[in-house]
Amino acid sequence: MWAALVLLAMTLLTAVPALAQTGNSVLIGRVIDASSKAPVADVVVTATSPALQGEQLVVTDGTGQYRIPNLPPGDYTLRLEKESYKPYVRGGIAVRTGTTLRVNVELLPEALKAEEIVVVGRAPTVDVGSSTVGQNITEDFTRRIAVAPPSGKGAASRSFESIAATTPGAQSDEYGTSIAGTSSPENQYVIDGLSVNDPAYGIIGTPLTMEFIKEVNVVAGGYMPEFGRATGGVLDVVTKSGGNAFQGSVFFYITPGATEGAFKEVRRQGATVQTDTRLSSIRDYGFEVGG
């Protein structure tokens, strides 16, 4: 009996693949000489961000290529340095959850005589690493837009699944949010790489207030293989974590029932049990600190 149970448990563990750690992004690019257009090797590329603990350093290879993986979402600054070349700094690179951005750089040799050289370019916004269709929802968006109505899904805890309806092709259904024509139990809910679906019904099993979330990537289609257990959409959640800056906040939300107007109760004929359906209040309060 026990041997059979152990064998069944081992079979289930080996049959269900582990989800990859999501919520991490990648910066890639190629460094070339501005005068000769030849690739530059052994360039030290440093990525810094208030959302990053410390800094990330990589070195370009023989073809001038570099790759900086495992980056949490945030605004980044790249600094490139090499002997006999002028230092290069580029900021304003907005990295979102689960994206791959390409930043190509041309370095100026120190021997190049130039009074002033101004480089004008837009920060990359196109994810070159996947073909996913969806929307990245940041904490700034949820702070400015009322996406968790008192009567919506997860209203008592202002949980993150209520914001999925802001994605094109998504709408609320009986148990959550329908994405791309599927029902909400077909969605995959992932928090920091861990699936939080209810194993019995498929709906979300771990609601989490928006105040503890940094970013939500709602994938409506074309998702990567690590989300293979989803037949609907994917809600990839990245929670807040420590960075180079020490910061925090205190929050308090209340839905007062005392401000609700009087309504006429409709009684059913033959009913013997009466309940009071008036709302006293819904409160959501707490604090978060990181550094």
Tab-separated table of C-alpha atoms in Angstrom:
chain	number	residue	atom	x	y	z
A	1	MET	CA	0.000	0.000	0.000
A	2	TRP	CA	2.651	2.525	1.086
A	3	ALA	CA	4.970	1.438	-1.719
A	4	ALA	CA	2.187	2.062	-4.245
A	5	LEU	CA	1.498	5.551	-2.830
A	6	VAL	CA	5.185	6.480	-2.900
A	7	LEU	CA	5.471	5.247	-6.501
A	8	LEU	CA	2.390	7.285	-7.485
A	9	ALA	CA	3.785	10.414	-5.831
A	10	MET	CA	7.143	9.988	-7.603
A	11	THR	CA	5.340	9.516	-10.919
A	12	LEU	CA	3.329	12.727	-10.451
A	13	LEU	CA	6.432	14.703	-9.506
A	14	THR	CA	8.341	13.537	-12.557
A	15	ALA	CA	5.366	14.001	-14.891
A	16	VAL	CA	4.728	17.650	-13.988
A	17	PRO	CA	7.573	19.887	-15.208
A	18	ALA	CA	8.769	22.678	-12.963
A	19	LEU	CA	7.999	26.180	-14.151
A	20	ALA	CA	10.972	28.278	-15.104
A	21	GLN	CA	11.723	31.296	-12.957
A	22	THR	CA	9.838	34.058	-14.754
A	23	GLY	CA	9.641	37.771	-14.174
A	24	ASN	CA	13.311	38.099	-15.220
A	25	SER	CA	14.339	39.920	-18.364
A	26	VAL	CA	17.409	40.068	-20.595
A	27	LEU	CA	19.437	42.853	-22.211
A	28	ILE	CA	21.425	41.901	-25.307
A	29	GLY	CA	23.367	43.864	-27.890
A	30	ARG	CA	26.464	44.291	-30.031
A	31	VAL	CA	29.310	46.731	-29.516
A	32	ILE	CA	31.204	48.038	-32.570
A	33	ASP	CA	33.893	50.615	-33.310
A	34	ALA	CA	32.280	53.881	-34.449
A	35	SER	CA	35.048	54.593	-36.995
A	36	SER	CA	35.790	51.160	-38.472
A	37	LYS	CA	32.435	49.422	-37.739
A	38	ALA	CA	34.401	46.402	-36.481
A	39	PRO	CA	33.199	44.462	-33.410
A	40	VAL	CA	34.901	45.366	-30.132
A	41	ALA	CA	35.758	42.544	-27.724
A	42	ASP	CA	36.433	42.658	-23.969
A	43	VAL	CA	34.222	45.676	-23.334
A	44	VAL	CA	32.984	45.855	-19.727
A	45	VAL	CA	29.199	46.365	-19.787
A	46	THR	CA	27.629	47.416	-16.475
A	47	ALA	CA	23.876	47.531	-15.844
A	48	THR	CA	22.549	49.515	-12.880
A	49	SER	CA	19.022	50.214	-11.667
A	50	PRO	CA	17.239	51.197	-8.440
A	51	ALA	CA	15.390	47.868	-8.755
A	52	LEU	CA	18.618	45.854	-8.982
A	53	GLN	CA	20.597	44.705	-5.971
A	54	GLY	CA	24.139	45.883	-6.674
A	55	GLU	CA	25.026	45.869	-10.369
A	56	GLN	CA	25.419	43.381	-13.210
A	57	LEU	CA	28.720	43.171	-15.116
A	58	VAL	CA	29.417	41.257	-18.321
A	59	VAL	CA	32.161	41.362	-20.976
A	60	THR	CA	31.640	41.307	-24.741
A	61	ASP	CA	32.901	38.290	-26.688
A	62	GLY	CA	35.006	38.191	-29.851
A	63	THR	CA	32.068	39.265	-32.019
A	64	GLY	CA	31.194	42.204	-29.770
A	65	GLN	CA	28.072	40.532	-28.407
A	66	TYR	CA	26.941	40.805	-24.771
A	67	ARG	CA	24.048	39.346	-22.789
A	68	ILE	CA	22.848	40.393	-19.317
A	69	PRO	CA	20.261	37.893	-17.958
A	70	ASN	CA	18.140	37.663	-14.797
A	71	LEU	CA	17.148	41.329	-14.606
A	72	PRO	CA	14.119	42.337	-12.532
A	73	PRO	CA	11.784	44.900	-14.125
A	74	GLY	CA	12.795	48.531	-13.760
A	75	ASP	CA	14.570	51.481	-15.391
A	76	TYR	CA	18.182	50.662	-16.284
A	77	THR	CA	21.367	52.502	-17.175
A	78	LEU	CA	24.134	50.874	-19.241
A	79	ARG	CA	27.777	51.916	-18.977
A	80	LEU	CA	30.395	50.554	-21.384
A	81	GLU	CA	34.136	50.926	-20.766
A	82	LYS	CA	37.310	49.766	-22.531
A	83	GLU	CA	40.854	51.061	-22.783
A	84	SER	CA	41.526	53.320	-25.795
A	85	TYR	CA	37.781	54.036	-26.082
A	86	LYS	CA	35.684	56.810	-24.624
A	87	PRO	CA	33.185	55.656	-21.953
A	88	TYR	CA	29.593	55.307	-23.097
A	89	VAL	CA	26.542	55.749	-20.854
A	90	ARG	CA	22.926	55.229	-21.838
A	91	GLY	CA	19.978	55.516	-19.477
A	92	GLY	CA	16.214	55.428	-19.647
A	93	ILE	CA	16.007	51.755	-20.657
A	94	ALA	CA	12.651	50.525	-19.360
A	95	VAL	CA	12.823	46.759	-18.820
A	96	ARG	CA	9.531	44.918	-18.332
A	97	THR	CA	8.762	41.423	-17.073
A	98	GLY	CA	9.874	38.512	-19.229
A	99	THR	CA	11.209	40.629	-22.122
A	100	THR	CA	14.424	40.644	-24.156
A	101	LEU	CA	15.605	44.065	-25.316
A	102	ARG	CA	18.442	44.761	-27.746
A	103	VAL	CA	20.730	47.751	-27.155
A	104	ASN	CA	23.469	48.112	-29.795
A	105	VAL	CA	26.323	50.526	-29.058
A	106	GLU	CA	29.030	52.270	-31.087
A	107	LEU	CA	32.147	53.201	-29.104
A	108	LEU	CA	34.316	56.176	-30.055
A	109	PRO	CA	38.117	55.649	-30.070
A	110	GLU	CA	40.034	58.109	-27.909
A	111	ALA	CA	42.305	58.834	-30.870
A	112	LEU	CA	39.328	60.187	-32.802
A	113	LYS	CA	39.524	63.981	-32.699
A	114	ALA	CA	36.105	65.496	-32.307
A	115	GLU	CA	35.043	68.584	-30.432
A	116	GLU	CA	31.544	67.369	-29.617
A	117	ILE	CA	29.579	64.291	-30.597
A	118	VAL	CA	25.914	64.049	-29.683
A	119	VAL	CA	24.242	60.637	-29.900
A	120	VAL	CA	20.454	60.766	-30.120
A	121	GLY	CA	18.461	57.550	-29.941
A	122	ARG	CA	15.296	56.089	-28.525
A	123	ALA	CA	15.329	53.525	-25.776
A	124	PRO	CA	14.350	50.062	-27.092
A	125	THR	CA	10.769	48.990	-26.452
A	126	VAL	CA	10.355	45.951	-28.721
A	127	ASP	CA	10.767	42.504	-27.184
A	128	VAL	CA	13.053	40.662	-29.608
A	129	GLY	CA	13.099	37.441	-27.608
A	130	SER	CA	9.513	36.205	-27.974
A	131	SER	CA	6.292	36.497	-29.955
A	132	THR	CA	3.948	36.854	-26.997
A	133	VAL	CA	0.794	38.958	-27.190
A	134	GLY	CA	-0.412	40.667	-24.036
A	135	GLN	CA	0.151	43.623	-21.756
A	136	ASN	CA	2.543	44.624	-18.991
A	137	ILE	CA	0.759	46.308	-16.087
A	138	THR	CA	3.022	48.223	-13.710
A	139	GLU	CA	2.405	49.499	-10.206
A	140	ASP	CA	2.211	53.064	-11.570
A	141	PHE	CA	-0.739	52.030	-13.741
A	142	THR	CA	-2.639	50.396	-10.895
A	143	ARG	CA	-1.946	53.374	-8.622
A	144	ARG	CA	-3.547	55.808	-11.081
A	145	ILE	CA	-6.367	53.674	-12.491
A	146	ALA	CA	-9.139	52.091	-10.387
A	147	VAL	CA	-8.794	48.511	-11.608
A	148	ALA	CA	-10.056	46.758	-8.462
A	149	PRO	CA	-13.713	47.795	-8.034
A	150	PRO	CA	-15.470	46.869	-4.739
A	151	SER	CA	-17.778	44.482	-6.604
A	152	GLY	CA	-15.084	42.897	-8.793
A	153	LYS	CA	-13.104	39.673	-8.539
A	154	GLY	CA	-10.908	39.532	-5.442
A	155	ALA	CA	-12.382	42.832	-4.234
A	156	ALA	CA	-11.952	42.095	-0.526
A	157	SER	CA	-8.155	41.845	-0.880
A	158	ARG	CA	-7.731	43.969	-4.051
A	159	SER	CA	-6.060	40.954	-5.639
A	160	PHE	CA	-4.112	41.118	-8.887
A	161	GLU	CA	-6.430	38.944	-11.014
A	162	SER	CA	-8.898	41.823	-11.290
A	163	ILE	CA	-6.505	43.819	-13.502
A	164	ALA	CA	-6.376	41.157	-16.232
A	165	ALA	CA	-9.576	42.585	-17.714
A	166	THR	CA	-7.604	45.669	-18.863
A	167	THR	CA	-5.833	43.501	-21.472
A	168	PRO	CA	-7.244	43.601	-25.024
A	169	GLY	CA	-9.271	40.449	-25.681
A	170	ALA	CA	-10.018	39.840	-21.981
A	171	GLN	CA	-13.266	40.198	-20.066
A	172	SER	CA	-14.643	39.169	-16.682
A	173	ASP	CA	-16.547	35.906	-16.351
A	174	GLU	CA	-18.102	33.995	-13.452
A	175	TYR	CA	-14.867	32.836	-11.789
A	176	GLY	CA	-12.274	35.377	-12.940
A	177	THR	CA	-11.186	36.730	-16.304
A	178	SER	CA	-11.695	35.166	-19.712
A	179	ILE	CA	-8.658	35.706	-21.960
A	180	ALA	CA	-8.779	35.191	-25.731
A	181	GLY	CA	-12.134	33.406	-25.564
A	182	THR	CA	-11.174	30.832	-22.915
A	183	SER	CA	-12.709	30.438	-19.468
A	184	SER	CA	-10.919	31.673	-16.346
A	185	PRO	CA	-10.136	28.153	-14.937
A	186	GLU	CA	-7.994	27.608	-18.063
A	187	ASN	CA	-5.654	30.466	-17.108
A	188	GLN	CA	-2.264	30.009	-15.467
A	189	TYR	CA	-1.465	32.147	-12.403
A	190	VAL	CA	2.239	32.450	-11.614
A	191	ILE	CA	3.806	34.440	-8.749
A	192	ASP	CA	7.607	34.747	-8.903
A	193	GLY	CA	7.818	31.579	-10.979
A	194	LEU	CA	5.510	29.492	-8.755
A	195	SER	CA	2.103	28.305	-9.976
A	196	VAL	CA	-0.685	29.320	-7.576
A	197	ASN	CA	-3.636	27.725	-9.364
A	198	ASP	CA	-6.175	25.900	-7.207
A	199	PRO	CA	-5.440	22.206	-7.910
A	200	ALA	CA	-9.123	21.247	-7.684
A	201	TYR	CA	-10.871	23.951	-9.717
A	202	GLY	CA	-8.095	25.644	-11.717
A	203	ILE	CA	-8.939	29.142	-10.500
A	204	ILE	CA	-6.490	31.275	-8.533
A	205	GLY	CA	-5.688	29.716	-5.168
A	206	THR	CA	-3.549	32.484	-3.668
A	207	PRO	CA	-4.936	36.017	-3.973
A	208	LEU	CA	-2.351	38.746	-3.442
A	209	THR	CA	-2.980	42.452	-2.936
A	210	MET	CA	-1.663	44.817	-5.611
A	211	GLU	CA	0.388	46.739	-3.043
A	212	PHE	CA	2.904	43.868	-2.864
A	213	ILE	CA	3.220	43.506	-6.646
A	214	LYS	CA	5.726	45.317	-8.846
A	215	GLU	CA	4.455	44.212	-12.230
A	216	VAL	CA	1.971	41.844	-13.865
A	217	ASN	CA	2.557	40.469	-17.359
A	218	VAL	CA	-0.771	39.318	-18.816
A	219	VAL	CA	0.023	36.997	-21.740
A	220	ALA	CA	-2.947	36.454	-24.036
A	221	GLY	CA	-1.213	34.201	-26.565
A	222	GLY	CA	2.058	33.090	-28.093
A	223	TYR	CA	3.609	32.397	-24.688
A	224	MET	CA	6.875	30.580	-24.189
A	225	PRO	CA	7.239	26.835	-23.344
A	226	GLU	CA	7.570	27.440	-19.595
A	227	PHE	CA	3.831	28.206	-19.572
A	228	GLY	CA	2.927	24.951	-21.271
A	229	ARG	CA	0.294	23.944	-18.693
A	230	ALA	CA	-1.994	26.854	-19.635
A	231	THR	CA	-4.708	26.555	-22.250
A	232	GLY	CA	-5.955	30.098	-21.679
A	233	GLY	CA	-4.024	33.194	-20.692
A	234	VAL	CA	-1.124	33.586	-18.276
A	235	LEU	CA	-0.804	36.064	-15.414
A	236	ASP	CA	2.924	36.279	-14.668
A	237	VAL	CA	3.358	38.241	-11.425
A	238	VAL	CA	6.568	39.760	-10.054
A	239	THR	CA	6.436	40.865	-6.429
A	240	LYS	CA	8.354	43.786	-4.999
A	241	SER	CA	11.884	43.050	-3.813
A	242	GLY	CA	14.882	44.864	-2.417
A	243	GLY	CA	17.085	47.106	-4.536
A	244	ASN	CA	19.833	49.692	-4.185
A	245	ALA	CA	17.415	52.151	-2.567
A	246	PHE	CA	15.668	51.665	0.781
A	247	GLN	CA	11.975	52.476	0.405
A	248	GLY	CA	8.523	51.515	1.604
A	249	SER	CA	4.920	52.618	1.869
A	250	VAL	CA	1.822	52.422	4.033
A	251	PHE	CA	-1.599	51.879	2.470
A	252	PHE	CA	-5.191	51.925	3.621
A	253	TYR	CA	-8.264	51.381	1.433
A	254	ILE	CA	-11.854	51.385	2.627
A	255	THR	CA	-15.189	50.795	0.931
A	256	PRO	CA	-17.693	52.298	3.383
A	257	GLY	CA	-21.131	50.742	3.390
A	258	ALA	CA	-22.538	53.620	5.441
A	259	THR	CA	-22.509	55.811	2.343
A	260	GLU	CA	-24.771	53.393	0.467
A	261	GLY	CA	-28.284	54.672	-0.086
A	262	ALA	CA	-31.362	52.919	1.267
A	263	PHE	CA	-32.827	50.262	-0.991
A	264	LYS	CA	-36.068	48.368	-0.968
A	265	GLU	CA	-35.694	44.719	-0.056
A	266	VAL	CA	-37.432	42.302	-2.376
A	267	ARG	CA	-38.947	39.453	-0.372
A	268	ARG	CA	-39.833	36.115	-1.813
A	269	GLN	CA	-43.181	34.613	-1.067
A	270	GLY	CA	-42.956	31.828	1.491
A	271	ALA	CA	-39.486	32.778	2.672
A	272	THR	CA	-38.963	32.261	6.402
A	273	VAL	CA	-35.289	33.212	6.789
A	274	GLN	CA	-34.285	36.859	6.317
A	275	THR	CA	-30.678	38.083	6.103
A	276	ASP	CA	-29.171	41.537	6.248
A	277	THR	CA	-27.305	42.085	2.978
A	278	ARG	CA	-26.113	45.608	3.746
A	279	LEU	CA	-22.367	46.171	3.634
A	280	SER	CA	-20.690	47.537	6.763
A	281	SER	CA	-17.310	48.206	5.136
A	282	ILE	CA	-14.417	46.536	3.346
A	283	ARG	CA	-10.943	47.502	4.580
A	284	ASP	CA	-7.530	46.718	3.136
A	285	TYR	CA	-4.507	48.060	4.999
A	286	GLY	CA	-0.857	47.259	5.573
A	287	PHE	CA	2.709	48.322	4.762
A	288	GLU	CA	5.684	47.155	2.729
A	289	VAL	CA	9.412	47.840	3.111
A	290	GLY	CA	12.327	46.909	0.872
A	291	GLY	CA	15.971	47.815	0.474
